[in-house]
Tab-separated table of C-alpha atoms in Angstrom:
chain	number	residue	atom	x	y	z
A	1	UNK	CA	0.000	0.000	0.000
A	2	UNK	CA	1.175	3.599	-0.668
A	3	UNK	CA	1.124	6.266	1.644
A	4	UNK	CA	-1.171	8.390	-0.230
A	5	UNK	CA	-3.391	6.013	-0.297
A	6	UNK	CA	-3.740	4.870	3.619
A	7	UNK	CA	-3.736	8.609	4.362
A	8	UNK	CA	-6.408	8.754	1.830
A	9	UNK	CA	-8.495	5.921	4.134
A	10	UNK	CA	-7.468	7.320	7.361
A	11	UNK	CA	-8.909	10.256	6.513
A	12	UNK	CA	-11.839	8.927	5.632
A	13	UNK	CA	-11.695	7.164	9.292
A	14	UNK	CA	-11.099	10.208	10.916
A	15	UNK	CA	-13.841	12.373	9.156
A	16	UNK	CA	-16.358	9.474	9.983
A	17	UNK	CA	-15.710	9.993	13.597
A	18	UNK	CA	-15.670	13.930	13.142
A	19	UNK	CA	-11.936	13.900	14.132
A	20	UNK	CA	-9.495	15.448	12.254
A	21	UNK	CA	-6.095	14.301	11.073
A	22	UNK	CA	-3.960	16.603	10.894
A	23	UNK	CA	-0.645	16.629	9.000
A	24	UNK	CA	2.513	18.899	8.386
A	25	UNK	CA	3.160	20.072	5.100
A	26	UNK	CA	5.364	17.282	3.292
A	27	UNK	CA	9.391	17.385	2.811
A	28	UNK	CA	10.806	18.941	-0.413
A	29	UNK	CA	13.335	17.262	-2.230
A	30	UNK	CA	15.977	18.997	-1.539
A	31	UNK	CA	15.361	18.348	2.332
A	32	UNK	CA	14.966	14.331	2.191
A	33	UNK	CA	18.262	14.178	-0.026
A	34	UNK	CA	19.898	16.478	2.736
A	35	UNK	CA	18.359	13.910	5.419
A	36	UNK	CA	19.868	10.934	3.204
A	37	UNK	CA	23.792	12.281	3.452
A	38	UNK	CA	23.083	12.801	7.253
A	39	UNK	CA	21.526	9.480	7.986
A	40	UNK	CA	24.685	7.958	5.405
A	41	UNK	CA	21.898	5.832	3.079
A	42	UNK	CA	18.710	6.202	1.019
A	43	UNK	CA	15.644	6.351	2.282
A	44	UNK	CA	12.901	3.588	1.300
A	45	UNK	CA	11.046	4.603	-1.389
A	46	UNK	CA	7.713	3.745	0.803
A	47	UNK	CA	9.027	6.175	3.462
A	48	UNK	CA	10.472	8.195	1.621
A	49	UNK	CA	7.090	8.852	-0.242
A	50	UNK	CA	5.581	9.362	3.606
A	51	UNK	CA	7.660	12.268	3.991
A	52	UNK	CA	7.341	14.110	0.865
A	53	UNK	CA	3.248	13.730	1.010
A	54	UNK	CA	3.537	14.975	5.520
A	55	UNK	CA	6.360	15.662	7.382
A	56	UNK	CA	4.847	13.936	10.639
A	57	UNK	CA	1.367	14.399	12.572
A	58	UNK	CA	0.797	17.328	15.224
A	59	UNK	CA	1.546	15.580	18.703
A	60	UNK	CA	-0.975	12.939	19.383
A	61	UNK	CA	-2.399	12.735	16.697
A	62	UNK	CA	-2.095	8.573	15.550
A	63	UNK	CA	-1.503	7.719	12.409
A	64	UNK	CA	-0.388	4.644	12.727
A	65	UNK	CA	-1.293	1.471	14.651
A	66	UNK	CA	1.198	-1.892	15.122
A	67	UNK	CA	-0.797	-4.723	14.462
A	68	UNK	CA	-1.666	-6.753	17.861
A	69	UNK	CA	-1.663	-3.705	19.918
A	70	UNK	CA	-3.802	-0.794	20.850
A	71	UNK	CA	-1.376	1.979	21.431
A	72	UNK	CA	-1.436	4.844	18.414
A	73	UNK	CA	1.598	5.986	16.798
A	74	UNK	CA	2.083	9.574	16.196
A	75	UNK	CA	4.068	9.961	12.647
A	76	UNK	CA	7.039	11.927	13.599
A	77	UNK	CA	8.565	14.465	11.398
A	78	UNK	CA	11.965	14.073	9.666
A	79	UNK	CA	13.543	16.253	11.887
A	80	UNK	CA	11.919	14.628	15.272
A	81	UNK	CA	12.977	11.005	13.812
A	82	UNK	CA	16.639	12.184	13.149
A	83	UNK	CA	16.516	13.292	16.664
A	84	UNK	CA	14.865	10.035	18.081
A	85	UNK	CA	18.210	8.381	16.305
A	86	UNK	CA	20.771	10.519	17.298
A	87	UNK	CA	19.615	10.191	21.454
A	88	UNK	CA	19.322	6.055	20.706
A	89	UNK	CA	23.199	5.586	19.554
A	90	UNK	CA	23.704	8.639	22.441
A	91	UNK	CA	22.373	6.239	24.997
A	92	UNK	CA	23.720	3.542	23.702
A	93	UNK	CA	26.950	2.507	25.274
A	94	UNK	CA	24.944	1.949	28.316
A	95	UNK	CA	23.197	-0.868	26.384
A	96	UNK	CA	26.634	-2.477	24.914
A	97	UNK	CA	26.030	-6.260	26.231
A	98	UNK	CA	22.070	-5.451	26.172
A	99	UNK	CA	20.801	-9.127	25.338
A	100	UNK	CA	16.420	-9.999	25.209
A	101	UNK	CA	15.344	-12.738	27.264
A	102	UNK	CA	13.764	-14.503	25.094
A	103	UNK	CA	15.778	-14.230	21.929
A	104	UNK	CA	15.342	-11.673	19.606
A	105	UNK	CA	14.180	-12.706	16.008
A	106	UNK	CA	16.233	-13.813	13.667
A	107	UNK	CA	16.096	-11.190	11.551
A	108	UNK	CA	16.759	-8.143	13.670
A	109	UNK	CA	20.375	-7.392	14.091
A	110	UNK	CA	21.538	-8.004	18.112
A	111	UNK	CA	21.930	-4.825	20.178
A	112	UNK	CA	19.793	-2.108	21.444
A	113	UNK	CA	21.120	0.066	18.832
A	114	UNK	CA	22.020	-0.098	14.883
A	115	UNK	CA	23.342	2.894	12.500
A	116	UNK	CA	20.704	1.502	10.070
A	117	UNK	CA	17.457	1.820	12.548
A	118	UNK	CA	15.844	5.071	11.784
A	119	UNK	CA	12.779	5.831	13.816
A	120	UNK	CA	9.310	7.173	11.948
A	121	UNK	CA	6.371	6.907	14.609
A	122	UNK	CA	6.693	6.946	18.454
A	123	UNK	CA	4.049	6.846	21.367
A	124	UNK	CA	4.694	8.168	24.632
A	125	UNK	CA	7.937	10.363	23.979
A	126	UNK	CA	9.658	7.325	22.579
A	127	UNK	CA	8.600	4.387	25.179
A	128	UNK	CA	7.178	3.082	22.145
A	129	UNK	CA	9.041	3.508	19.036
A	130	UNK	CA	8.357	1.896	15.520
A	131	UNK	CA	11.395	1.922	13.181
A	132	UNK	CA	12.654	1.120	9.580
A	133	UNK	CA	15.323	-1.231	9.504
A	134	UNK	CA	18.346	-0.648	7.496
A	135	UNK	CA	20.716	-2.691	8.979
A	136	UNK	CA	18.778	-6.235	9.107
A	137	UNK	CA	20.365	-9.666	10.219
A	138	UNK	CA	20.803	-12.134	7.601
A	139	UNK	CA	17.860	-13.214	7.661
A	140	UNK	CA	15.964	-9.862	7.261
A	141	UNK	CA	14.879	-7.431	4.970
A	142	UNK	CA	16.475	-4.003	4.059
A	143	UNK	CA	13.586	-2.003	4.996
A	144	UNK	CA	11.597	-4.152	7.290
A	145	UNK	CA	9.773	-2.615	9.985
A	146	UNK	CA	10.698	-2.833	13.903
A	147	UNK	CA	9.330	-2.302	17.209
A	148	UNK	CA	11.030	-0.829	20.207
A	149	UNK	CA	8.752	-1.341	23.311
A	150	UNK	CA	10.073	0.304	26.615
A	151	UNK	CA	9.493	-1.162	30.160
A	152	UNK	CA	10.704	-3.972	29.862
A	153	UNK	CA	12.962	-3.042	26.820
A	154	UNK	CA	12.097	-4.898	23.153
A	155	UNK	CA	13.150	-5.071	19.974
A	156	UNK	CA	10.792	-7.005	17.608
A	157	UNK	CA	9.732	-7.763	14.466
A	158	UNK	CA	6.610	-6.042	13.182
A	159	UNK	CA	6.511	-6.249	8.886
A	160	UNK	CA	8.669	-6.795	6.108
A	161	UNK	CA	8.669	-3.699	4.655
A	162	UNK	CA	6.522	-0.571	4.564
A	163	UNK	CA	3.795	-0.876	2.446
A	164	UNK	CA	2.884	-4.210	3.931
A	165	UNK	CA	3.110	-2.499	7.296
A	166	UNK	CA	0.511	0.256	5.980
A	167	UNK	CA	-2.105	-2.331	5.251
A	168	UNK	CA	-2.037	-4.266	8.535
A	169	UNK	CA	-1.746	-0.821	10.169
A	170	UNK	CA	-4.618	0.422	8.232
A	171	UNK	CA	-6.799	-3.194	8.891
A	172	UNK	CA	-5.803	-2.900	12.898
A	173	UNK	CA	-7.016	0.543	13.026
A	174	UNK	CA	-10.576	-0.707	11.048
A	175	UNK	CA	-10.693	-3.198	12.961
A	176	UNK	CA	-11.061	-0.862	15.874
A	177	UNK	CA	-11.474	2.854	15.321
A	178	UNK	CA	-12.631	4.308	17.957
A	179	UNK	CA	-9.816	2.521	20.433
A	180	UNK	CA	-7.016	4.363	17.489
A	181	UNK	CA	-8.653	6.934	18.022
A	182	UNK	CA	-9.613	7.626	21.769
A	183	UNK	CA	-12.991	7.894	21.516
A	184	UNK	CA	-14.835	6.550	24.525
């Protein structure tokens, strides 16, 4: 699925439930290719795409929802997920023998921290963090889509890339709007 088109249907969500989603004006060019020599690789096309179209949601506002769990994601901006990076390999030499009980899957790279993970939605200033892999083990996916859950720390596995990610976001959140979206 592309992001045009999930935005598309979540705003079709939202409107049914006369909410509003509401969405900062999209990356130029010239700003994601900037991003790409800071980060030190290209951006997924699927993300990529993302940011052009919005450059992240106003603060709780979800526009995203991991499949199998209730908590909204708020899309972060380009700038907020560089940020969300850069204080993950900050904190991360406090995490160097950091090892999951159970094991992690097989296709996430050990450690709390990669070069290669690049965070796009959070919940919860970061306790819950969803990320695109670009540093996968060798059995992953460039691409594929992670989960950092805080308290007790995890790293897991959530999609293989981002478009299929988009559609079991999109059929989580249908399968339960008014939970995404707070309404009680």
């Amino acid at each position: 699925m592309e992001f045009a088109k999930y935005i598309e249907k979540l705003q079709l969500l939202y409107s049914s439930h006369d909410a509003h989603l509401n969405l900062a004006k999209g990356n130029t060019e010239t700003a994601l290719a900037k991003a790409e020599v800071r980060l030190g690789f290209s951006l997924d096309p699927g993300l990529r795409a993302a940011w052009r179209i919005a450059d992240g949601s106003e603060h709780e506002v979800r526009v995203f929802l991991r499949p199998g769990f209730l908590t909204g994601y708020d899309f972060l901006s380009l700038p907020s997920a560089e940020k969300a990076r850069a204080r993950m390999e900050r904190v991360s030499p406090q995490y160097v023998d950091y090892i999951e009980a159970p094991p992690r899957d097989r296709r996430i790279r050990d450690g709390w921290y990669q070069r290669g993970w690049l965070p796009f939605a959070a919940f919860g200033g970061n306790s819950l963090t969803l990320i695109q892999d670009y540093a996968p083990a060798d059995r992953g996916k460039v691409g594929q889509i992670i989960a950092f859950t805080h308290d007790p720390d995890e790293i897991s596995y959530v999609a293989p890339d981002f478009s299929t990610f988009l559609r079991l976001s999109l059929k989580a959140i249908k399968d339960d709007p008014e939970e995404f979206l707070e309404i009680f």
